Coordinates of N, CA, C and O in Angstrom, one line a residue:
M1 N 85.4 0.0 2.9 CA 86.3 0.5 1.8 C 85.6 0.4 0.5 O 84.9 -0.6 0.2
G2 N 85.6 1.5 -0.3 CA 84.9 1.5 -1.6 C 85.7 0.7 -2.6 O 86.8 0.2 -2.5
N3 N 85.0 0.4 -3.7 CA 85.5 -0.4 -4.8 C 86.8 0.2 -5.4 O 87.8 -0.6 -5.7
K4 N 86.9 1.5 -5.5 CA 88.1 2.1 -6.1 C 89.3 1.8 -5.1 O 90.4 1.5 -5.6
A5 N 89.1 2.0 -3.8 CA 90.2 1.8 -2.9 C 90.6 0.3 -2.9 O 91.7 -0.1 -2.7
L6 N 89.6 -0.6 -3.0 CA 89.8 -2.1 -3.0 C 90.7 -2.4 -4.3 O 91.7 -3.1 -4.2
I7 N 90.4 -1.8 -5.4 CA 91.1 -2.0 -6.6 C 92.6 -1.5 -6.5 O 93.5 -2.2 -6.8
E8 N 92.7 -0.3 -6.0 CA 94.0 0.3 -5.8 C 94.9 -0.5 -4.8 O 96.1 -0.6 -5.0
S9 N 94.3 -1.1 -3.8 CA 95.0 -1.8 -2.8 C 95.3 -3.3 -3.3 O 96.1 -4.0 -2.7
G10 N 94.6 -3.7 -4.4 CA 94.8 -5.1 -4.8 C 94.0 -6.1 -4.0 O 94.2 -7.3 -4.2
N11 N 93.1 -5.6 -3.2 CA 92.2 -6.5 -2.4 C 91.0 -7.0 -3.2 O 89.9 -6.9 -2.7
V12 N 91.2 -7.5 -4.4 CA 90.2 -8.0 -5.2 C 90.6 -9.4 -5.8 O 91.8 -9.7 -5.7
V13 N 89.6 -10.1 -6.3 CA 89.9 -11.4 -6.8 C 89.4 -11.4 -8.3 O 88.4 -10.9 -8.6
L14 N 90.3 -12.0 -9.1 CA 90.0 -12.1 -10.5 C 89.7 -13.5 -10.9 O 90.4 -14.5 -10.6
G15 N 88.5 -13.7 -11.5 CA 88.1 -15.0 -12.0 C 88.1 -15.0 -13.5 O 87.6 -14.1 -14.1
L16 N 88.7 -16.0 -14.1 CA 88.8 -16.2 -15.6 C 88.1 -17.5 -15.9 O 88.5 -18.5 -15.3
E17 N 87.3 -17.5 -16.9 CA 86.6 -18.7 -17.4 C 86.8 -18.8 -18.9 O 86.4 -17.9 -19.6
L18 N 87.4 -19.9 -19.3 CA 87.5 -20.2 -20.8 C 86.3 -21.0 -21.2 O 86.4 -22.2 -21.1
G19 N 85.3 -20.4 -21.7 CA 84.1 -21.0 -22.2 C 84.3 -21.4 -23.6 O 85.3 -21.1 -24.3
S20 N 83.3 -22.1 -24.1 CA 83.4 -22.6 -25.5 C 83.1 -21.5 -26.6 O 83.6 -21.6 -27.7
T21 N 82.5 -20.4 -26.2 CA 82.3 -19.3 -27.2 C 82.8 -18.0 -26.7 O 82.8 -17.0 -27.4
R22 N 83.2 -17.9 -25.4 CA 83.6 -16.7 -24.9 C 84.6 -16.9 -23.7 O 84.4 -17.8 -22.9
I23 N 85.6 -16.1 -23.6 CA 86.4 -16.0 -22.4 C 85.9 -14.9 -21.5 O 85.7 -13.8 -22.0
K24 N 85.7 -15.2 -20.3 CA 85.1 -14.2 -19.4 C 86.0 -13.9 -18.2 O 86.7 -14.8 -17.7
A25 N 86.0 -12.6 -17.8 CA 86.8 -12.2 -16.6 C 85.8 -11.5 -15.7 O 85.0 -10.7 -16.2
V26 N 85.9 -11.7 -14.4 CA 85.1 -11.0 -13.5 C 86.0 -10.6 -12.3 O 86.8 -11.4 -11.8
L27 N 85.9 -9.4 -11.8 CA 86.6 -8.9 -10.7 C 85.6 -8.8 -9.5 O 84.5 -8.2 -9.7
I28 N 85.9 -9.4 -8.4 CA 84.9 -9.4 -7.3 C 85.6 -8.7 -6.1 O 86.8 -8.7 -5.9
D29 N 84.7 -8.2 -5.2 CA 85.1 -7.6 -4.0 C 85.2 -8.6 -2.8 O 85.0 -9.8 -3.0
E30 N 85.4 -8.1 -1.6 CA 85.5 -9.0 -0.4 C 84.2 -9.7 -0.1 O 84.2 -10.7 0.7
T31 N 83.1 -9.2 -0.6 CA 81.8 -9.9 -0.3 C 81.4 -10.8 -1.5 O 80.3 -11.3 -1.5
H32 N 82.3 -11.0 -2.4 CA 82.1 -11.8 -3.6 C 81.2 -11.2 -4.6 O 80.7 -11.9 -5.5
A33 N 80.9 -9.9 -4.5 CA 80.1 -9.2 -5.4 C 80.9 -8.8 -6.7 O 82.0 -8.3 -6.5
P34 N 80.4 -9.0 -7.9 CA 81.1 -8.6 -9.1 C 81.2 -7.0 -9.1 O 80.2 -6.3 -8.9
I35 N 82.4 -6.5 -9.4 CA 82.6 -5.1 -9.5 C 83.0 -4.6 -10.9 O 83.0 -3.4 -11.2
A36 N 83.5 -5.6 -11.7 CA 83.9 -5.3 -13.1 C 84.0 -6.6 -13.9 O 84.1 -7.6 -13.3
M37 N 83.9 -6.4 -15.2 CA 84.0 -7.6 -16.0 C 84.6 -7.3 -17.4 O 84.6 -6.2 -17.8
G38 N 85.0 -8.4 -18.0 CA 85.6 -8.3 -19.4 C 85.3 -9.6 -20.1 O 85.0 -10.6 -19.5
T39 N 85.2 -9.5 -21.5 CA 85.0 -10.7 -22.3 C 85.8 -10.6 -23.5 O 86.3 -9.6 -24.0
H40 N 85.9 -11.8 -24.1 CA 86.5 -12.0 -25.4 C 85.8 -13.1 -26.1 O 85.7 -14.3 -25.6
N41 N 85.2 -12.8 -27.3 CA 84.5 -13.9 -28.0 C 85.5 -14.7 -28.8 O 86.4 -14.1 -29.4
W42 N 85.2 -16.0 -28.9 CA 86.1 -16.9 -29.7 C 85.3 -18.1 -30.1 O 84.2 -18.3 -29.6
E43 N 85.8 -18.8 -31.1 CA 85.1 -20.0 -31.6 C 86.2 -21.0 -31.9 O 87.2 -20.7 -32.5
N44 N 85.9 -22.2 -31.5 CA 86.8 -23.3 -31.9 C 86.7 -23.6 -33.4 O 85.7 -23.2 -34.1
R45 N 87.7 -24.3 -34.0 CA 87.6 -24.5 -35.4 C 88.1 -26.0 -35.7 O 88.8 -26.5 -34.9
L46 N 87.6 -26.5 -36.8 CA 87.9 -27.8 -37.2 C 89.3 -27.9 -37.9 O 89.4 -27.3 -39.0
E47 N 90.3 -28.5 -37.3 CA 91.6 -28.7 -37.9 C 91.9 -30.2 -37.9 O 92.0 -30.8 -36.8
N48 N 92.2 -30.8 -39.0 CA 92.5 -32.2 -39.1 C 91.5 -33.1 -38.4 O 91.8 -34.0 -37.6
N49 N 90.2 -32.7 -38.6 CA 89.1 -33.4 -38.0 C 89.0 -33.4 -36.5 O 88.4 -34.2 -35.9
I50 N 89.6 -32.3 -35.9 CA 89.5 -32.1 -34.5 C 89.1 -30.7 -34.2 O 89.7 -29.7 -34.8
W51 N 88.0 -30.6 -33.4 CA 87.6 -29.2 -33.0 C 88.6 -28.7 -31.9 O 88.8 -29.4 -30.9
T52 N 89.2 -27.6 -32.1 CA 90.3 -27.1 -31.3 C 90.4 -25.6 -31.3 O 89.8 -24.9 -32.1
Y53 N 91.2 -25.1 -30.3 CA 91.7 -23.8 -30.2 C 93.2 -23.9 -30.2 O 93.7 -24.8 -29.6
S54 N 93.9 -22.9 -30.9 CA 95.3 -23.0 -30.8 C 95.8 -22.3 -29.5 O 95.1 -21.6 -28.9
L55 N 97.1 -22.6 -29.2 CA 97.6 -21.9 -28.0 C 97.6 -20.4 -28.2 O 97.4 -19.6 -27.3
D56 N 97.9 -19.9 -29.5 CA 97.8 -18.5 -29.8 C 96.4 -18.0 -29.5 O 96.2 -16.9 -29.0
D57 N 95.4 -18.7 -29.9 CA 94.0 -18.3 -29.6 C 93.8 -18.1 -28.1 O 93.1 -17.2 -27.7
I58 N 94.3 -19.0 -27.3 CA 94.2 -19.0 -25.9 C 94.9 -17.7 -25.3 O 94.3 -16.9 -24.6
W59 N 96.1 -17.6 -25.6 CA 96.9 -16.4 -25.1 C 96.3 -15.1 -25.6 O 96.2 -14.2 -24.8
N60 N 96.0 -15.0 -26.9 CA 95.5 -13.7 -27.4 C 94.1 -13.5 -26.8 O 93.8 -12.3 -26.4
G61 N 93.3 -14.5 -26.6 CA 92.0 -14.4 -26.0 C 92.1 -13.9 -24.5 O 91.3 -13.1 -24.1
L62 N 93.0 -14.5 -23.8 CA 93.2 -14.1 -22.4 C 93.6 -12.6 -22.3 O 93.1 -11.9 -21.4
Q63 N 94.5 -12.2 -23.2 CA 95.0 -10.9 -23.2 C 93.9 -9.9 -23.5 O 93.7 -8.8 -22.9
S64 N 93.1 -10.2 -24.5 CA 92.0 -9.4 -24.9 C 90.9 -9.3 -23.8 O 90.4 -8.2 -23.6
C65 N 90.7 -10.4 -23.2 CA 89.7 -10.4 -22.1 C 90.1 -9.6 -20.9 O 89.4 -8.8 -20.4
Y66 N 91.4 -9.7 -20.6 CA 92.0 -8.9 -19.5 C 91.9 -7.4 -19.8 O 91.6 -6.6 -19.0
K67 N 92.3 -7.1 -21.1 CA 92.2 -5.7 -21.5 C 90.8 -5.2 -21.4 O 90.6 -4.0 -20.9
S68 N 89.8 -6.0 -21.8 CA 88.4 -5.6 -21.6 C 88.0 -5.3 -20.2 O 87.3 -4.3 -19.9
L69 N 88.5 -6.2 -19.3 CA 88.3 -6.0 -17.9 C 88.9 -4.7 -17.4 O 88.3 -3.9 -16.6
A70 N 90.2 -4.5 -17.7 CA 90.9 -3.3 -17.3 C 90.2 -2.0 -17.8 O 90.1 -1.0 -17.0
E71 N 89.7 -2.1 -19.0 CA 88.9 -0.9 -19.5 C 87.7 -0.7 -18.7 O 87.3 0.5 -18.5
D72 N 87.0 -1.8 -18.3 CA 85.8 -1.6 -17.5 C 86.1 -1.0 -16.2 O 85.4 -0.1 -15.7
V73 N 87.2 -1.5 -15.5 CA 87.6 -0.9 -14.3 C 87.9 0.6 -14.4 O 87.5 1.4 -13.6
K74 N 88.6 1.0 -15.5 CA 89.0 2.4 -15.7 C 87.7 3.2 -15.9 O 87.6 4.3 -15.4
A75 N 86.8 2.7 -16.7 CA 85.5 3.4 -17.0 C 84.7 3.6 -15.7 O 84.1 4.7 -15.5
K76 N 84.6 2.6 -14.9 CA 83.7 2.6 -13.7 C 84.3 3.3 -12.6 O 83.6 4.0 -11.8
Y77 N 85.7 3.2 -12.3 CA 86.3 3.7 -11.1 C 87.4 4.7 -11.3 O 88.0 5.2 -10.4
D78 N 87.7 5.0 -12.6 CA 88.8 5.9 -13.0 C 90.1 5.6 -12.2 O 90.8 6.4 -11.7
V79 N 90.4 4.3 -12.3 CA 91.7 3.8 -11.7 C 92.2 2.7 -12.6 O 91.4 2.0 -13.3
S80 N 93.5 2.6 -12.7 CA 94.1 1.5 -13.5 C 94.2 0.2 -12.6 O 94.6 0.3 -11.5
L81 N 93.9 -0.9 -13.2 CA 94.1 -2.2 -12.6 C 95.5 -2.6 -12.7 O 96.0 -2.9 -13.7
T82 N 96.2 -2.6 -11.5 CA 97.7 -2.9 -11.5 C 98.0 -4.1 -10.7 O 99.1 -4.6 -10.8
Q83 N 97.1 -4.5 -9.8 CA 97.4 -5.6 -8.9 C 96.1 -6.3 -8.4 O 95.1 -5.6 -8.4
I84 N 96.2 -7.6 -8.2 CA 95.0 -8.3 -7.7 C 95.5 -9.2 -6.5 O 96.7 -9.6 -6.5
G85 N 94.6 -9.5 -5.7 CA 94.9 -10.3 -4.5 C 95.1 -11.8 -4.8 O 95.9 -12.5 -4.3
S86 N 94.2 -12.3 -5.7 CA 94.2 -13.7 -6.1 C 93.5 -13.9 -7.4 O 92.8 -13.0 -7.9
I87 N 93.7 -15.1 -8.0 CA 93.1 -15.4 -9.3 C 92.7 -16.8 -9.3 O 93.3 -17.7 -8.7
G88 N 91.6 -17.0 -10.0 CA 91.1 -18.4 -10.2 C 90.7 -18.6 -11.7 O 90.3 -17.7 -12.4
F89 N 91.0 -19.8 -12.2 CA 90.7 -20.2 -13.5 C 89.6 -21.3 -13.6 O 89.6 -22.2 -12.8
S90 N 88.8 -21.2 -14.6 CA 87.8 -22.3 -14.9 C 87.9 -22.6 -16.3 O 87.9 -21.7 -17.2
G91 N 87.9 -23.9 -16.7 CA 88.0 -24.3 -18.1 C 86.7 -24.9 -18.5 O 85.8 -25.1 -17.7
M92 N 86.7 -25.3 -19.7 CA 85.5 -26.0 -20.3 C 85.3 -27.3 -19.6 O 86.2 -28.1 -19.4
M93 N 84.0 -27.6 -19.3 CA 83.7 -28.8 -18.6 C 84.1 -30.0 -19.5 O 84.5 -31.1 -19.0
H94 N 83.9 -29.9 -20.8 CA 84.2 -31.0 -21.7 C 85.4 -30.8 -22.6 O 85.4 -31.3 -23.7
G95 N 86.4 -30.1 -22.1 CA 87.6 -29.9 -22.9 C 88.8 -30.3 -22.1 O 88.7 -30.3 -20.9
Y96 N 89.9 -30.5 -22.8 CA 91.1 -30.8 -22.1 C 92.3 -30.5 -22.9 O 92.3 -30.5 -24.1
M97 N 93.4 -30.2 -22.2 CA 94.7 -30.0 -22.8 C 95.7 -30.9 -22.1 O 95.8 -30.9 -20.8
A98 N 96.5 -31.7 -22.8 CA 97.5 -32.6 -22.2 C 98.9 -32.1 -22.6 O 99.2 -31.8 -23.7
F99 N 99.7 -31.9 -21.5 CA 101.1 -31.4 -21.7 C 102.1 -32.4 -21.2 O 101.8 -33.2 -20.3
N100 N 103.3 -32.4 -21.8 CA 104.3 -33.3 -21.2 C 105.1 -32.5 -20.1 O 104.7 -31.4 -19.8
A101 N 106.1 -33.1 -19.6 CA 106.9 -32.5 -18.5 C 107.5 -31.2 -18.9 O 107.8 -30.4 -18.0
A102 N 107.8 -31.0 -20.1 CA 108.5 -29.8 -20.6 C 107.4 -28.7 -20.9 O 107.8 -27.6 -21.3
G103 N 106.1 -29.0 -20.7 CA 105.1 -28.0 -20.9 C 104.7 -27.9 -22.3 O 104.0 -26.9 -22.7
E104 N 105.0 -28.9 -23.1 CA 104.6 -28.9 -24.5 C 103.3 -29.6 -24.7 O 103.0 -30.6 -24.1
L105 N 102.4 -29.0 -25.5 CA 101.1 -29.6 -25.8 C 101.3 -30.9 -26.6 O 101.9 -30.9 -27.6
L106 N 100.7 -32.0 -26.0 CA 100.8 -33.3 -26.6 C 99.9 -33.5 -27.8 O 100.2 -34.2 -28.8
V107 N 98.7 -33.1 -27.6 CA 97.6 -33.2 -28.7 C 96.9 -31.8 -28.7 O 96.9 -31.1 -27.8
P108 N 96.2 -31.6 -29.8 CA 95.5 -30.3 -29.9 C 94.4 -30.2 -28.7 O 93.9 -31.2 -28.3
F109 N 94.2 -29.0 -28.3 CA 93.1 -28.7 -27.3 C 91.8 -29.4 -27.8 O 91.3 -29.1 -28.9
R110 N 91.3 -30.4 -27.1 CA 90.1 -31.1 -27.4 C 88.9 -30.4 -26.8 O 89.0 -30.1 -25.6
T111 N 87.9 -30.2 -27.6 CA 86.7 -29.5 -27.0 C 85.5 -30.5 -27.0 O 85.6 -31.6 -27.4
W112 N 84.4 -30.0 -26.5 CA 83.2 -30.7 -26.3 C 82.6 -31.2 -27.6 O 81.8 -32.1 -27.7
R113 N 83.0 -30.6 -28.7 CA 82.4 -30.9 -30.0 C 83.0 -32.2 -30.6 O 82.5 -32.7 -31.6
N114 N 84.1 -32.7 -30.1 CA 84.8 -33.9 -30.6 C 84.1 -35.1 -30.2 O 83.6 -35.2 -29.0
T115 N 83.9 -36.1 -31.0 CA 83.2 -37.3 -30.7 C 84.1 -38.5 -31.1 O 83.6 -39.5 -31.6
M116 N 85.4 -38.5 -30.8 CA 86.3 -39.5 -31.2 C 86.6 -40.5 -30.1 O 87.6 -41.2 -30.1
T117 N 85.8 -40.6 -29.1 CA 86.1 -41.4 -27.9 C 85.6 -42.8 -28.0 O 85.8 -43.6 -27.0
E118 N 84.9 -43.1 -29.0 CA 84.2 -44.4 -29.1 C 85.2 -45.6 -28.9 O 84.9 -46.5 -28.1
E119 N 86.3 -45.6 -29.6 CA 87.3 -46.7 -29.4 C 87.8 -46.8 -28.0 O 87.9 -47.9 -27.4
A120 N 88.2 -45.7 -27.5 CA 88.7 -45.7 -26.1 C 87.7 -46.1 -25.1 O 88.0 -46.8 -24.2
C121 N 86.5 -45.7 -25.3 CA 85.4 -46.1 -24.4 C 85.2 -47.6 -24.4 O 85.0 -48.2 -23.4
K122 N 85.2 -48.2 -25.6 CA 85.0 -49.6 -25.7 C 86.1 -50.4 -25.0 O 85.8 -51.4 -24.4
E123 N 87.3 -49.9 -25.0 CA 88.4 -50.5 -24.3 C 88.4 -50.3 -22.8 O 88.7 -51.1 -22.0
L124 N 88.2 -49.0 -22.4 CA 88.3 -48.6 -21.0 C 87.1 -49.0 -20.2 O 87.2 -49.3 -19.0
T125 N 85.9 -49.1 -20.7 CA 84.7 -49.4 -20.0 C 84.8 -50.7 -19.2 O 84.7 -50.8 -18.0
P126 N 85.1 -51.8 -19.9 CA 85.3 -53.1 -19.2 C 86.5 -53.1 -18.3 O 86.5 -53.7 -17.2
L127 N 87.6 -52.5 -18.7 CA 88.8 -52.4 -17.9 C 88.6 -51.8 -16.6 O 89.1 -52.2 -15.5
L128 N 87.8 -50.7 -16.6 CA 87.5 -49.9 -15.4 C 86.2 -50.4 -14.7 O 85.8 -49.8 -13.7
H129 N 85.6 -51.4 -15.2 CA 84.4 -51.9 -14.6 C 83.3 -50.9 -14.5 O 82.7 -50.7 -13.4
F130 N 83.1 -50.1 -15.5 CA 82.2 -49.0 -15.5 C 81.1 -49.2 -16.6 O 81.4 -49.5 -17.7

């Protein structure tokens, strides 16, 4: 089956990666070969002495990245991307987002650029015998 037919049938996998300077999307076929891609450049910013991205940054970035991917699919295969078989997400290795049970963000998105862990490290290291 050709890539166009795979895309039309939804037998493709979408991978999204929220990196520190770019959100990346890749569409792969059944052999795991990349067949299309999209990107969105972004940059964290210092707010209240915390390097962060806002939730709006995340949602707008994901939408922009997906649009870029869909445009690549259209340009390469002359077909609209309307369905996918599965999706996977990857986030920053040194970033995290903490939510409560209601799905509300508890603290700003923390990125690899923050260095505020010294106090917690001093308390947790002996407690965890690490």
